CSV table of C-alpha atoms and ligand atoms in Angstrom, one decimal:
chain,number,residue,atom,x,y,z
A,1,GLY,CA,123.7,145.7,88.2
A,2,PRO,CA,125.5,143.8,85.5
A,3,SER,CA,129.2,143.1,85.7
A,4,PRO,CA,131.0,146.1,83.5
A,5,VAL,CA,132.3,144.5,79.9
A,6,LYS,CA,136.2,144.9,79.6
A,7,VAL,CA,136.8,146.7,76.3
A,8,THR,CA,140.4,146.9,75.2
A,9,VAL,CA,141.1,150.1,72.8
A,10,THR,CA,145.1,149.8,70.9
A,11,GLY,CA,146.3,152.9,70.2
A,12,ALA,CA,144.8,154.8,72.8
A,13,ALA,CA,146.5,157.3,72.5
A,14,GLY,CA,146.2,158.5,69.3
A,15,GLN,CA,144.0,161.0,67.4
A,16,ILE,CA,141.1,158.1,66.9
A,17,GLY,CA,141.4,156.7,70.4
A,18,TYR,CA,140.8,160.3,71.9
A,19,ALA,CA,137.7,160.6,70.1
A,20,LEU,CA,136.6,156.8,70.9
A,21,LEU,CA,137.4,156.7,74.5
A,22,PHE,CA,134.5,159.1,76.1
A,23,ARG,CA,131.7,157.9,73.7
A,24,ILE,CA,132.2,154.1,74.6
A,25,ALA,CA,132.4,155.5,78.6
A,26,SER,CA,129.4,157.1,77.8
A,27,GLY,CA,127.2,154.2,77.1
A,28,ALA,CA,127.2,155.5,73.3
A,29,MET,CA,128.5,151.5,72.0
A,30,LEU,CA,127.2,148.8,74.4
A,31,GLY,CA,124.5,150.9,75.2
A,32,PRO,CA,122.9,153.0,78.6
A,33,ASP,CA,122.8,149.6,80.3
A,34,THR,CA,126.1,148.4,79.9
A,35,PRO,CA,129.2,149.3,82.6
A,36,VAL,CA,132.9,149.0,80.7
A,37,ARG,CA,136.0,148.3,82.4
A,38,LEU,CA,138.6,150.6,79.5
A,39,SER,CA,141.7,148.6,78.7
A,40,LEU,CA,144.1,150.9,76.9
A,41,LEU,CA,147.3,149.3,75.1
A,42,GLU,CA,149.9,151.8,73.9
A,43,ILE,CA,153.5,151.7,72.8
A,44,THR,CA,155.6,152.6,75.3
A,45,PRO,CA,156.3,156.6,74.8
A,46,ALA,CA,152.8,157.2,74.9
A,47,LEU,CA,152.3,155.5,77.8
A,48,LYS,CA,151.9,158.9,79.7
A,49,ALA,CA,150.1,160.4,76.9
A,50,ALA,CA,147.7,157.4,77.5
A,51,GLU,CA,147.7,158.8,81.4
A,52,GLY,CA,146.5,162.2,80.4
A,53,THR,CA,143.5,160.5,78.7
A,54,ALA,CA,142.4,158.8,81.7
A,55,MET,CA,142.7,161.4,83.3
A,56,GLU,CA,140.0,163.5,81.1
A,57,LEU,CA,138.0,160.2,81.5
A,58,ASP,CA,137.9,160.4,85.1
A,59,ASP,CA,136.8,163.9,84.8
A,60,CYS,CA,134.0,162.7,82.5
A,61,ALA,CA,132.7,161.1,86.0
A,62,PHE,CA,130.8,158.6,83.6
A,63,PRO,CA,128.4,156.7,85.5
A,64,LEU,CA,129.1,153.6,83.2
A,65,LEU,CA,133.1,153.6,83.1
A,66,ALA,CA,134.3,151.2,85.5
A,67,GLY,CA,137.7,151.6,85.8
A,68,ILE,CA,140.8,152.4,83.2
A,69,ASP,CA,144.0,149.7,82.9
A,70,ILE,CA,146.7,151.2,80.6
A,71,THR,CA,149.6,148.9,79.6
A,72,ASP,CA,151.8,148.7,77.1
A,73,ASP,CA,152.2,144.7,77.3
A,74,ALA,CA,149.0,143.3,74.7
A,75,ARG,CA,148.9,140.2,77.0
A,76,SER,CA,147.5,141.8,80.0
A,77,ALA,CA,145.5,144.6,77.3
A,78,PHE,CA,143.8,141.7,75.7
A,79,ASP,CA,143.4,139.7,78.9
A,80,GLY,CA,139.8,139.0,80.0
A,81,THR,CA,138.3,141.2,77.1
A,82,SER,CA,135.0,140.4,75.0
A,83,VAL,CA,135.8,143.8,72.7
A,84,ALA,CA,138.9,144.5,71.4
A,85,LEU,CA,139.6,147.6,69.0
A,86,LEU,CA,142.7,147.3,66.9
A,87,VAL,CA,143.0,150.6,66.5
A,88,GLY,CA,146.9,151.3,66.7
A,89,ALA,CA,148.9,150.7,63.4
A,90,ARG,CA,152.1,151.4,61.6
A,91,PRO,CA,150.8,154.2,58.8
A,92,ARG,CA,152.7,154.2,55.5
A,93,THR,CA,155.0,157.2,55.4
A,94,ALA,CA,156.7,158.7,52.1
A,95,GLY,CA,158.6,156.1,49.9
A,96,MET,CA,157.4,153.3,52.2
A,97,GLU,CA,156.5,150.0,49.9
A,98,ARG,CA,154.2,147.8,50.4
A,99,GLY,CA,156.1,144.8,51.6
A,100,ASP,CA,157.8,147.4,54.3
A,101,LEU,CA,154.1,148.6,55.5
A,102,LEU,CA,153.0,144.9,55.3
A,103,GLU,CA,156.0,143.8,57.5
A,104,ALA,CA,156.1,146.6,60.0
A,105,ASN,CA,151.7,146.1,60.7
A,106,GLY,CA,152.5,142.4,61.0
A,107,GLY,CA,155.0,143.2,63.8
A,108,ILE,CA,151.8,144.5,65.4
A,109,PHE,CA,149.2,141.8,64.8
A,110,LYS,CA,150.7,138.9,65.1
A,111,PRO,CA,151.4,139.6,68.9
A,112,GLN,CA,148.4,141.0,69.3
A,113,GLY,CA,146.0,138.0,67.7
A,114,GLU,CA,148.3,135.5,69.9
A,115,ALA,CA,147.5,137.6,72.7
A,116,ILE,CA,144.0,137.7,72.1
A,117,ASN,CA,144.3,133.9,71.5
A,118,ALA,CA,145.6,133.3,75.0
A,119,GLY,CA,143.4,135.0,77.6
A,120,ALA,CA,140.5,137.2,75.5
A,121,ALA,CA,137.5,136.1,76.8
A,122,ASP,CA,135.1,133.0,75.2
A,123,ASP,CA,133.1,135.8,73.5
A,124,VAL,CA,135.4,138.1,72.3
A,125,ARG,CA,134.6,140.2,69.1
A,126,ILE,CA,137.4,142.5,67.0
A,127,LEU,CA,136.9,145.3,65.3
A,128,VAL,CA,140.6,146.1,62.8
A,129,VAL,CA,140.5,149.9,62.0
A,130,GLY,CA,144.3,150.1,62.1
A,131,ASN,CA,145.2,150.4,58.2
A,132,PRO,CA,145.3,148.2,55.9
A,133,ALA,CA,142.7,147.0,58.4
A,134,ASN,CA,140.9,144.0,56.1
A,135,THR,CA,144.4,142.4,56.1
A,136,ASN,CA,145.5,143.5,59.3
A,137,ALA,CA,142.7,141.2,60.6
A,138,LEU,CA,144.0,138.4,58.7
A,139,ILE,CA,147.3,138.3,60.0
A,140,ALA,CA,146.3,138.9,63.9
A,141,ARG,CA,143.0,136.3,63.2
A,142,THR,CA,145.9,133.4,61.6
A,143,HIS,CA,147.2,134.1,65.1
A,144,ALA,CA,144.4,133.0,67.3
A,145,PRO,CA,143.4,130.1,65.5
A,146,ASP,CA,140.8,129.4,68.8
A,147,VAL,CA,138.8,132.6,68.3
A,148,PRO,CA,136.0,131.7,66.0
A,149,ALA,CA,136.1,133.2,62.4
A,150,ASP,CA,132.9,134.9,63.0
A,151,ARG,CA,134.3,137.1,65.2
A,152,TRP,CA,137.0,139.0,63.4
A,153,THR,CA,135.7,142.2,62.0
A,154,ALA,CA,137.3,145.6,59.9
A,155,MET,CA,136.1,148.2,59.7
A,156,MET,CA,134.3,149.4,56.2
A,157,ARG,CA,131.4,151.0,58.0
A,158,LEU,CA,132.9,154.6,57.7
A,159,ASP,CA,132.4,154.4,53.8
A,160,HIS,CA,129.0,153.3,54.6
A,161,ASN,CA,128.8,156.0,56.5
A,162,ARG,CA,130.3,158.5,53.7
A,163,ALA,CA,128.3,156.4,51.3
A,164,LEU,CA,124.7,156.8,52.8
A,165,THR,CA,125.7,160.8,52.9
A,166,GLN,CA,126.5,161.8,49.7
A,167,VAL,CA,123.1,159.7,48.3
A,168,ALA,CA,121.2,161.8,51.0
A,169,ARG,CA,122.8,164.9,49.6
A,170,ARG,CA,122.2,164.0,45.7
A,171,LEU,CA,118.1,163.2,46.7
A,172,ASP,CA,118.0,165.8,49.2
A,173,ALA,CA,116.5,163.5,51.5
A,174,PRO,CA,117.7,162.6,55.3
A,175,VAL,CA,120.2,160.8,55.4
A,176,ALA,CA,117.7,158.2,58.1
A,177,ASP,CA,115.9,157.6,55.3
A,178,ILE,CA,118.6,156.1,52.9
A,179,THR,CA,118.7,152.3,53.8
A,180,ARG,CA,120.5,149.4,52.1
A,181,MET,CA,123.5,150.8,51.4
A,182,THR,CA,126.6,148.0,51.0
A,183,VAL,CA,130.1,148.9,50.7
A,184,TRP,CA,132.6,145.9,49.3
A,185,GLY,CA,135.9,144.6,49.4
A,186,ASN,CA,138.9,146.4,50.7
A,187,HIS,CA,138.7,149.4,52.6
A,188,SER,CA,141.1,151.0,50.6
A,189,ALA,CA,140.6,153.3,47.1
A,190,THR,CA,139.2,150.0,45.5
A,191,GLN,CA,136.6,149.9,47.4
A,192,TYR,CA,133.2,149.6,46.0
A,193,PRO,CA,129.8,151.8,47.2
A,194,ASP,CA,127.0,149.8,45.8
A,195,VAL,CA,123.8,151.4,45.7
A,196,SER,CA,122.4,148.7,43.8
A,197,ASN,CA,119.7,147.8,46.7
A,198,ALA,CA,119.6,150.6,48.1
A,199,ARG,CA,116.4,152.4,49.1
A,200,VAL,CA,115.0,156.5,49.6
A,201,ALA,CA,112.2,155.9,52.4
A,202,GLY,CA,111.4,152.4,50.6
A,203,THR,CA,111.9,153.3,47.3
A,204,PRO,CA,115.1,152.7,44.4
A,205,VAL,CA,118.1,154.9,45.1
A,206,ARG,CA,118.8,153.7,41.2
A,207,ASP,CA,115.5,155.2,39.9
A,208,ARG,CA,116.7,158.4,40.8
A,209,VAL,CA,120.4,158.4,40.2
A,210,ASP,CA,122.2,157.6,36.7
A,211,GLN,CA,124.7,155.5,36.0
A,212,GLU,CA,127.5,158.6,35.0
A,213,TRP,CA,126.3,160.2,38.5
A,214,LEU,CA,127.7,157.0,40.2
A,215,GLU,CA,130.8,156.2,38.5
A,216,SER,CA,132.5,159.7,38.0
A,217,THR,CA,131.1,161.4,41.1
A,218,PHE,CA,129.2,158.7,44.0
A,219,ILE,CA,132.3,156.6,43.9
A,220,PRO,CA,134.9,158.1,43.9
A,221,THR,CA,133.8,160.7,45.9
A,222,VAL,CA,133.5,158.0,48.3
A,223,ALA,CA,136.3,156.0,48.0
A,224,LYS,CA,138.5,159.5,48.2
A,225,ARG,CA,136.9,160.7,51.2
A,226,GLY,CA,139.9,160.3,53.3
A,227,ALA,CA,142.1,162.1,51.2
A,228,ALA,CA,139.9,164.7,50.8
A,229,ILE,CA,139.8,165.0,54.7
A,230,ILE,CA,143.7,165.0,55.4
A,231,ASP,CA,143.6,168.1,52.7
A,232,ALA,CA,141.2,169.9,54.4
A,233,ARG,CA,142.0,169.3,57.9
A,234,GLY,CA,145.6,169.0,57.9
A,235,ALA,CA,144.7,165.0,59.6
A,236,SER,CA,143.3,162.0,58.5
A,237,SER,CA,139.5,161.3,59.8
A,238,ALA,CA,139.2,160.7,63.3
A,239,ALA,CA,135.6,161.5,65.1
A,240,SER,CA,134.3,160.3,62.1
A,241,ALA,CA,136.2,157.2,62.2
A,242,ALA,CA,135.8,156.6,65.9
A,243,ASN,CA,131.7,157.5,65.3
A,244,ALA,CA,132.0,154.5,62.6
A,245,ALA,CA,133.6,152.1,65.3
A,246,ILE,CA,131.3,152.9,67.8
A,247,ASP,CA,128.1,151.7,65.1
A,248,HIS,CA,129.9,149.1,64.1
A,249,VAL,CA,130.1,147.1,67.6
A,250,HIS,CA,126.6,148.8,69.0
A,251,ASP,CA,125.2,147.1,65.6
A,252,TRP,CA,126.6,144.1,65.9
A,253,VAL,CA,125.8,143.6,69.9
A,254,LEU,CA,122.3,145.5,69.5
A,255,GLY,CA,121.6,144.3,66.0
A,256,THR,CA,120.7,146.0,63.0
A,257,ARG,CA,117.4,148.2,62.4
A,258,ASP,CA,114.5,145.9,60.5
A,259,GLY,CA,114.6,145.8,56.8
A,260,ASP,CA,118.0,147.5,56.6
A,261,TRP,CA,121.3,146.5,56.6
A,262,VAL,CA,125.0,147.7,57.2
A,263,SER,CA,128.4,147.1,55.7
A,264,ALA,CA,131.1,145.2,57.9
A,265,GLY,CA,134.7,143.8,56.7
A,266,ILE,CA,133.9,140.0,57.7
A,267,VAL,CA,135.9,136.5,57.5
A,268,SER,CA,134.9,135.5,53.4
A,269,ASP,CA,132.1,131.9,53.4
A,270,GLY,CA,133.1,132.2,49.3
A,271,SER,CA,129.7,134.4,49.4
A,272,TYR,CA,129.4,136.3,46.2
A,273,GLY,CA,132.5,134.5,45.1
A,274,ILE,CA,134.5,135.8,47.3
A,275,PRO,CA,137.5,133.6,48.3
A,276,GLU,CA,136.7,131.6,51.5
A,277,GLY,CA,139.1,133.4,54.1
A,278,LEU,CA,139.5,136.8,52.9
A,279,VAL,CA,138.3,139.7,55.0
A,280,ALA,CA,136.1,141.5,52.7
A,281,GLY,CA,133.5,144.3,53.0
A,282,PHE,CA,129.8,142.4,52.6
A,283,PRO,CA,126.6,143.9,53.4
A,284,VAL,CA,125.5,142.4,56.7
A,285,THR,CA,122.4,141.9,59.4
A,286,SER,CA,123.3,141.2,63.1
A,287,SER,CA,121.2,139.9,65.2
A,288,GLY,CA,121.8,138.0,68.0
A,289,GLY,CA,125.1,139.0,68.6
A,290,SER,CA,126.9,137.7,65.0
A,291,PHE,CA,126.5,139.3,61.5
A,292,GLN,CA,125.4,137.0,59.0
A,293,VAL,CA,126.0,138.4,55.1
A,294,VAL,CA,122.8,139.5,53.2
A,295,GLN,CA,122.3,136.3,50.6
A,296,GLY,CA,120.4,136.7,47.8
A,297,LEU,CA,121.1,140.1,46.3
A,298,GLU,CA,121.4,140.6,42.3
A,299,ILE,CA,125.1,141.4,41.0
A,300,ASP,CA,125.0,142.8,37.9
A,301,ASP,CA,127.9,143.0,35.5
A,302,PHE,CA,129.0,146.7,36.4
A,303,SER,CA,129.1,145.8,40.4
A,304,ARG,CA,130.5,142.2,39.3
A,305,ARG,CA,133.5,144.2,38.2
A,306,ARG,CA,134.1,146.4,40.8
A,307,ILE,CA,133.8,143.7,43.5
A,308,ASP,CA,136.0,141.3,41.5
A,309,ALA,CA,138.8,144.3,41.1
A,310,SER,CA,138.6,145.3,44.7
A,311,VAL,CA,138.7,141.5,46.3
A,312,ALA,CA,141.5,140.7,43.6
A,313,GLU,CA,143.8,143.7,46.0
A,314,LEU,CA,142.6,141.8,48.6
A,315,ALA,CA,144.0,138.5,47.2
A,316,ASP,CA,147.0,140.1,46.8
A,317,GLU,CA,148.1,141.6,50.0
A,318,GLN,CA,147.6,138.0,51.1
A,319,ALA,CA,149.5,136.6,48.7
A,320,ALA,CA,151.9,139.4,49.8
A,321,ILE,CA,151.9,138.5,53.5
A,322,ARG,CA,152.1,135.0,53.4
A,323,SER,CA,155.4,135.2,51.0
A,324,LEU,CA,156.4,137.3,53.9
A,325,GLY,CA,155.6,134.7,56.8
A,326,LEU,CA,153.3,136.6,58.2
A,327,ILE,CA,150.2,133.8,58.2
B,401,LIG,P1,147.5,158.1,65.1
B,401,LIG,O1,148.7,158.3,64.8
B,401,LIG,O2,147.1,159.5,65.6
B,401,LIG,O3,147.8,157.3,66.8
B,401,LIG,C1,147.9,155.8,66.2
B,401,LIG,C2,148.7,155.1,67.7
B,401,LIG,O4,148.4,153.8,67.8
B,401,LIG,C3,149.8,155.9,68.6
B,401,LIG,O5,149.2,156.3,69.8
B,401,LIG,C4,150.4,155.0,68.1
B,401,LIG,O6,151.4,155.2,69.7
B,401,LIG,C5,149.9,153.6,68.4
B,401,LIG,N1,150.5,152.5,68.2
B,401,LIG,C6,151.3,152.1,67.5
B,401,LIG,N2,151.8,150.5,67.6
B,401,LIG,C7,150.9,150.1,68.5
B,401,LIG,C8,150.8,149.1,69.3
B,401,LIG,N3,151.8,148.2,68.8
B,401,LIG,N4,150.6,148.8,70.0
B,401,LIG,C9,149.3,149.5,70.6
B,401,LIG,N5,149.3,151.1,70.1
B,401,LIG,C10,150.0,151.4,69.0
B,401,LIG,O7,146.5,157.3,64.4
B,401,LIG,P2,145.1,157.3,64.1
B,401,LIG,O8,144.4,158.7,63.4
B,401,LIG,O9,144.5,157.4,65.5
B,401,LIG,O10,144.7,156.7,63.4
B,401,LIG,C11,144.5,155.1,63.7
B,401,LIG,C12,144.8,153.8,62.3
B,401,LIG,O11,143.1,153.9,62.0
B,401,LIG,C13,145.4,153.8,61.3
B,401,LIG,O12,146.1,153.0,60.8
B,401,LIG,C14,144.9,154.6,60.2
B,401,LIG,O13,144.8,154.9,58.7
B,401,LIG,C15,143.5,153.7,60.5
B,401,LIG,N6,142.1,154.4,60.0
B,401,LIG,C16,141.2,153.7,59.6
B,401,LIG,C17,139.9,153.6,59.0
B,401,LIG,C18,139.0,152.9,58.5
B,401,LIG,O14,138.1,153.1,57.9
B,401,LIG,N7,139.7,151.7,58.6
B,401,LIG,C19,139.8,155.3,58.9
B,401,LIG,C20,140.7,156.6,59.8
B,401,LIG,C21,141.8,155.7,59.9
B,401,LIG,O15,142.2,156.3,58.4
C-alpha cells in the first residue's frame, strides 16, 4: 500500500490531543486509504502522559496506524512531517497581560517554526490550534521562510461549525442543509460569523433571519461559545476542537464540497481589504490540496465594520509581537 504520512501533534498529552489522536489514527482526517505515522511532541514533564496515550492508541489496533514516536525535541518531531497540528500553547492565566501571553507563546512558536523550516517534508501543511492561534501562526511562519505562505493556517473551523449549528437550530433545518457560512477575522471574541451569503437548502439564510437576531443573539452566541462551554463543562472545548481540526485538514487535503465553502485562518493576500500577511479567517474552498479565497462576495456596511474591527485586533497583535522582537 501507500507509504505512511507523518503527522505531528504538539501538546499531544493535553485534552485536545486526547480527542484528536484517535481520530487521526482511525483515518478520519486523511481518509481510509492513507496510513499515518504519528509524532507526538510534548514538554518533558508531559512525556509520560503522552506515552500513556500512545499505549491506548496501540490498544485500538488501528489498521492505518503505522507507528508512534514521542519526543520533547521539536527538530525530531517535525523532521519529515507532512501535517503539523500545533495544539500545545501557553494558556492565559489570571492577571497575565497580553504582552506576557504573546511572549510566552513566542517562546514556543518561534522554535517550532524554525524546526518546521529545517526539516519538514516539502508538502508540509500546518494548522495552528493553540491560542492566540492566528498570531501564533504568524510567529511560527516568520521563522520558517522556506515554507510557502499557503501552507500556514490557523483554526477558525470550530467557530464555523458552531455558526452552522446556531443557524440550523434557528431555522429548524438539518445542519447539513446550511452552506456558505463564513467566519472572518480573529479566533477571539471579535470574530465575525457572517451569514450574508449563507444558504439553507439552497435559499438565502438572510431572508429568514432578522438583523436583531444576528446582532444580539447569533454573533455573541458563536463568539462566546468557548466561555459557555467552560462554564458548563468546567473545562474548555476539547472534542469539538479536535473535530474541527480533523474537518479543517480533511477538507484542505481532500477538498471542500461542490457549491459550499468553509472558514480557515490563512495568510492574507490582501483580499477583502485585509492587510497582506495577517493570518485571518476567510471563506475558502480547497481543491488539489490548497485553499483558495472565495472571491467576489459583496460586503455590506455592517459586515465591513465587523471585519475591520476583528482585523484591527489582529493588526494590534502583529504590532505587539513585532515590538517584542518575536517577528
Ligand atoms: P491542555 O492544556 O489540555 O493541553 C496543552 C498541552 O500542550 C499540554 O499537555 C502541554 O504540556 C503542551 N505543551 C505546552 N507547551 C508545549 C510545547 N512547547 N511543545 C509541546 N507541547 C506543549 O490544552 P487543550 O485544551 O488541549 O488546548 C490546547 C490549545 O488549544 C490551547 O491553547 C487552547 O486555547 C486552544 N484552543 C483553540 C481553539 C481554536 O478554535 N483555535 C479551540 C479550542 C482551544 O481553546
